mmCIF file of C-alpha atoms in Angstrom:
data_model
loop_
_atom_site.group_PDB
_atom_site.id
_atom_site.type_symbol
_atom_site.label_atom_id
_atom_site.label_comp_id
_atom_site.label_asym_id
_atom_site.label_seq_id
_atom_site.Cartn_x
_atom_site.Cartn_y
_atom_site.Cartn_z
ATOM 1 C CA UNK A 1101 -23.234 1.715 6.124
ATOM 2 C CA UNK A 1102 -25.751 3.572 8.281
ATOM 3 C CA UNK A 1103 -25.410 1.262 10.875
ATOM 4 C CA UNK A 1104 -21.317 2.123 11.127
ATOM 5 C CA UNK A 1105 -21.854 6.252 10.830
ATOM 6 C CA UNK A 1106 -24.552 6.061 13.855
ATOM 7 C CA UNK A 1107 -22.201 3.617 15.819
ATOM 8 C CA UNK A 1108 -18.756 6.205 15.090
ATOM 9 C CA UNK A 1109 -20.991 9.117 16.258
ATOM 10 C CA UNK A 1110 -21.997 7.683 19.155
ATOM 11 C CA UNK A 1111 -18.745 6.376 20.052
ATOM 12 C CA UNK A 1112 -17.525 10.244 19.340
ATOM 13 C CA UNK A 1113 -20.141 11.076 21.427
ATOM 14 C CA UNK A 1114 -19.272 8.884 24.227
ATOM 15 C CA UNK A 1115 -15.323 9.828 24.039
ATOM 16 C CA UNK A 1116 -16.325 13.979 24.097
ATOM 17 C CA UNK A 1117 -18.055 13.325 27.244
ATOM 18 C CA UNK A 1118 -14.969 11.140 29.136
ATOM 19 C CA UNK A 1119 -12.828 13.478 27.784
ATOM 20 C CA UNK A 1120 -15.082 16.316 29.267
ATOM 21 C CA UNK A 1121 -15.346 13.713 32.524
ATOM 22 C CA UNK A 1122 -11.476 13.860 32.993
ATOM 23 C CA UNK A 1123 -11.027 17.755 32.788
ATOM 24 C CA UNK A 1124 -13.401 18.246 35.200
ATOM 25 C CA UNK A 1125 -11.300 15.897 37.074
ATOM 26 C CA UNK A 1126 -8.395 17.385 36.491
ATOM 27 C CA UNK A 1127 -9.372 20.745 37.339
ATOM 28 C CA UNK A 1128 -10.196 19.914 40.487
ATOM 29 C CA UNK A 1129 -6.993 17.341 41.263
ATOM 30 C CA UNK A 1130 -4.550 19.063 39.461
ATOM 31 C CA UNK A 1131 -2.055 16.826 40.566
ATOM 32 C CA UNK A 1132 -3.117 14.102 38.492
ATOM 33 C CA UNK A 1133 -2.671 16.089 35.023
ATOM 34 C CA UNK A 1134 1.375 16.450 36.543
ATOM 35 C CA UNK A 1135 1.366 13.304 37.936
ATOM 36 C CA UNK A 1136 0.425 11.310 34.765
ATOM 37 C CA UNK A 1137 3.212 14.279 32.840
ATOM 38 C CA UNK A 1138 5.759 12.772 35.321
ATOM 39 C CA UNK A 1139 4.764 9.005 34.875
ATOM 40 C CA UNK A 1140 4.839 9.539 30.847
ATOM 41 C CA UNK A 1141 8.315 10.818 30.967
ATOM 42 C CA UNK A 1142 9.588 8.902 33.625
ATOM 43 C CA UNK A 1143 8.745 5.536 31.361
ATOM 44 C CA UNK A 1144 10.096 7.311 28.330
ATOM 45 C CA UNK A 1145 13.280 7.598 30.479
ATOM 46 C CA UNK A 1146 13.037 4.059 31.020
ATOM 47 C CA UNK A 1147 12.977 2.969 27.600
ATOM 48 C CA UNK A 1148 15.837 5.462 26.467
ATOM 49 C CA UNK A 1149 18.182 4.408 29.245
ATOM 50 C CA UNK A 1150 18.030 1.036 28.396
ATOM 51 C CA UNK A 1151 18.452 2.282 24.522
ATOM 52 C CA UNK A 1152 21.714 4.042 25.946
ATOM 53 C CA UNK A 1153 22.753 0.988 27.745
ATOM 54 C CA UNK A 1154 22.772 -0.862 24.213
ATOM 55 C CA UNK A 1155 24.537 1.918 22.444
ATOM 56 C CA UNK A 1156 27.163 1.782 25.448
ATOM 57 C CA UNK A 1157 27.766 -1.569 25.276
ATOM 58 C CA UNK A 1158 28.347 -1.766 21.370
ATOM 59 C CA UNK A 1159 30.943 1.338 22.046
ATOM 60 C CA UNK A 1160 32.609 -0.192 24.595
ATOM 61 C CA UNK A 1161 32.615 -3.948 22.175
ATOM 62 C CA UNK A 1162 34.134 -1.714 19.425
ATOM 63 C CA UNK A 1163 36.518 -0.193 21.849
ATOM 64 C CA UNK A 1164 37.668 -3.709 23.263
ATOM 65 C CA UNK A 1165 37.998 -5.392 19.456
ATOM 66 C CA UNK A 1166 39.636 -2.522 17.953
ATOM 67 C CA UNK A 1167 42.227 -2.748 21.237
ATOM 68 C CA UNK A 1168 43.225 -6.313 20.903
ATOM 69 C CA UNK A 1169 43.336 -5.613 16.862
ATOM 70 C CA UNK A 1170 45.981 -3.130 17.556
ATOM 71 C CA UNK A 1171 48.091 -5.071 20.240
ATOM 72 C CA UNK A 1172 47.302 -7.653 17.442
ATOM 73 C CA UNK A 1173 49.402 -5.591 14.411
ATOM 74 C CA UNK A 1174 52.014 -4.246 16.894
ATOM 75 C CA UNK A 1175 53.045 -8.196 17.360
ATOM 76 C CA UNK A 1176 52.789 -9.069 13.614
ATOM 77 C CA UNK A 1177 54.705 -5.865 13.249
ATOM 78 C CA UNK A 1178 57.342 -7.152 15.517
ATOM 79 C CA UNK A 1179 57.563 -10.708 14.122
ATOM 80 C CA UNK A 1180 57.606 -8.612 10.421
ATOM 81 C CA UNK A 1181 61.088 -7.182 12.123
ATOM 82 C CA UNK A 1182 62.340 -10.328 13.277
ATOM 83 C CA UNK A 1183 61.640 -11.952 10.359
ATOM 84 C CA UNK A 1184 63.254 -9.665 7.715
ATOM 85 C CA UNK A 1185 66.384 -9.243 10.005
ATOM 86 C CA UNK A 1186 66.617 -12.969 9.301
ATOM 87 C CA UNK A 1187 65.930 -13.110 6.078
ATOM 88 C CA UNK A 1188 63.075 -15.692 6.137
ATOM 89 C CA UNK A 1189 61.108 -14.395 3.268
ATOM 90 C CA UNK A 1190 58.363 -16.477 2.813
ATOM 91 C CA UNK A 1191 57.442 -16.066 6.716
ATOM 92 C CA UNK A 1192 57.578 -11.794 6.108
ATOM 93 C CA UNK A 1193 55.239 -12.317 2.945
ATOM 94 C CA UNK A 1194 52.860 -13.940 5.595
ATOM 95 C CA UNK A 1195 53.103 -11.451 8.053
ATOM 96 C CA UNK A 1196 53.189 -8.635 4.995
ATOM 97 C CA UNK A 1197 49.560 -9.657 4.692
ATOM 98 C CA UNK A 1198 48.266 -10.332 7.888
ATOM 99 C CA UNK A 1199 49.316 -6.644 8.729
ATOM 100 C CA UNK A 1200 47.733 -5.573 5.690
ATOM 101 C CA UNK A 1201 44.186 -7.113 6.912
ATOM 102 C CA UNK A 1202 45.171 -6.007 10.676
ATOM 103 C CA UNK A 1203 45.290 -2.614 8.862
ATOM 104 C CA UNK A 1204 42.036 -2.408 7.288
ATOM 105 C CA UNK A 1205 40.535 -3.888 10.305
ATOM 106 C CA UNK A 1206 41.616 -1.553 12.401
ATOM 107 C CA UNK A 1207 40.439 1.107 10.048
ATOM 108 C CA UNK A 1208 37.061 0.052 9.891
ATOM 109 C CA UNK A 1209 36.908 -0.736 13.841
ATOM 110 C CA UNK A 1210 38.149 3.179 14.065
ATOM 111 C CA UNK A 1211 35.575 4.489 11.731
ATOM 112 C CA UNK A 1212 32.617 2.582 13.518
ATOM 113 C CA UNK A 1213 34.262 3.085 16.860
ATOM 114 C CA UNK A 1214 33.794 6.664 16.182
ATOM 115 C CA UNK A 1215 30.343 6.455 15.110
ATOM 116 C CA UNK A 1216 29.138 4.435 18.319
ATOM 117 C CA UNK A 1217 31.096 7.212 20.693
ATOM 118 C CA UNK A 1218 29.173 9.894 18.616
ATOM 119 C CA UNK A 1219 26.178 7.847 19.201
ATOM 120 C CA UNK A 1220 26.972 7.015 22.706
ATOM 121 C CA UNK A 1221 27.008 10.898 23.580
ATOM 122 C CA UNK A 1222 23.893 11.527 21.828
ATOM 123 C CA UNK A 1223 22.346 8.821 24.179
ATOM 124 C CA UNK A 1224 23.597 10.528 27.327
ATOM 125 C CA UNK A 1225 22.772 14.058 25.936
ATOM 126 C CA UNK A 1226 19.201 13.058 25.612
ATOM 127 C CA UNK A 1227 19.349 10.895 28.913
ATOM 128 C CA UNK A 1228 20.497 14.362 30.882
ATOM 129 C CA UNK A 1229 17.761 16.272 28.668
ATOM 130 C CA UNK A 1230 14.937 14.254 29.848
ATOM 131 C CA UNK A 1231 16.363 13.791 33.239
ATOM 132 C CA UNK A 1232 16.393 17.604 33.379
ATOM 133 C CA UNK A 1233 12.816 17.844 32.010
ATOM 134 C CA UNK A 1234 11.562 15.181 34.655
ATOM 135 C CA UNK A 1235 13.005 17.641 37.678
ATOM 136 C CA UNK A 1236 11.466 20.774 36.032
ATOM 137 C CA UNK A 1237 8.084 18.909 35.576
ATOM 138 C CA UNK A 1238 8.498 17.671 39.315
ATOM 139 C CA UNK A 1239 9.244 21.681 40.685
ATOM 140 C CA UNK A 1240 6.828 22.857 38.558
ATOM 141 C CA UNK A 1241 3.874 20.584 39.917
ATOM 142 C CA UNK A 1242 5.007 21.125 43.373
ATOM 143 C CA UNK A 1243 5.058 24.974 42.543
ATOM 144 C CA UNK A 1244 1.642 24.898 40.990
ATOM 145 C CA UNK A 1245 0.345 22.775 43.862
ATOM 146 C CA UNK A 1246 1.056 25.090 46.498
ATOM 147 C CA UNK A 1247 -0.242 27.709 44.145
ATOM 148 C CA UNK A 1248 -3.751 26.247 43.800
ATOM 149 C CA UNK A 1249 -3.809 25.454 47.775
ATOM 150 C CA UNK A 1250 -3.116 28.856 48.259
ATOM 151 C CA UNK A 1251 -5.893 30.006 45.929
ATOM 152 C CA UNK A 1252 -8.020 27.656 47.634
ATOM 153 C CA UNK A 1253 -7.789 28.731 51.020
ATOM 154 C CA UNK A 1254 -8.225 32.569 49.897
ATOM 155 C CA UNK A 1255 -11.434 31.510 48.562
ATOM 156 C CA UNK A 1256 -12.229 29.653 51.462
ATOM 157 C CA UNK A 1257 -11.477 32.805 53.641
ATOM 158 C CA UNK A 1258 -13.533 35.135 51.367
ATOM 159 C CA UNK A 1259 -16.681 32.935 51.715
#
């Protein structure tokens, strides 16, 4: 038990001073701290674009079955016509159901069509938020750049 207490100290020990290590690093390269910022979100922007194209996709699959379901009922509908302007019965009671289960179909398609649209614009909300993030990070390290260059060179002057 000793044995693992001395070996998580030391391996405390040895993180404090890397993390100490890369400060002083960054201090002097400030670019890297931004640059690493930029890299982080840029892959997270990655990951959540390829997310969106997913919840796109399904959308658009939703929008394409619930499309042929309708054309679907409105030529069951018109065979429903046909058939009880000719008084074939037994062929109506068929179509009587089919446009029943078209019905529900089409109900359910609508209700998840509208949950992958509400989805879908979450997606590109947070796509355009992180987009928007990535250009601020990117002025802001160019901004803070030429600040420290600046500061830099007045030192340099003063000396």
């Amino acid at each position: 038990m000793a044995n693992h207490n001395i070996i998580s100290r030391l391996w405390n020990l040895w993180n404090g001073f890397l993390s100490l290590w890369v400060t002083d690093v960054e201090k002097e390269h400030p670019e890297i701290a931004y640059q690493n910022s930029i890299q982080s979100m840029t892959e997270k922007y990655g990951k959540l674009k390829a997310a969106s194209g997913r919840i796109i996709a399904r959308r658009l699959d939703i929008e394409s079955r619930l499309d042929e379901a309708r054309k679907e009922l409105a030529s069951v509908s018109s065979q429903l016509e046909a058939a009880l302007a000719t008084s074939q019965d037994d062929l109506a009671l068929v179509l009587i159901g089919k446009k029943n289960l078209l019905d529900e179909t089409i109900k359910d398609l609508d209700s998840d069509f509208a949950e992958a649209a509400k989805d879908a614009d979450e997606a590109k909300s947070a796509l355009l938020d992180i987009k928007g993030e990535i250009d601020k990070l990117k002025a802001e390290k160019e901004k803070m750049l030429a600040r420290f260059e600046s500061a830099k060179a007045r030192l340099q002057i003063q000396e």
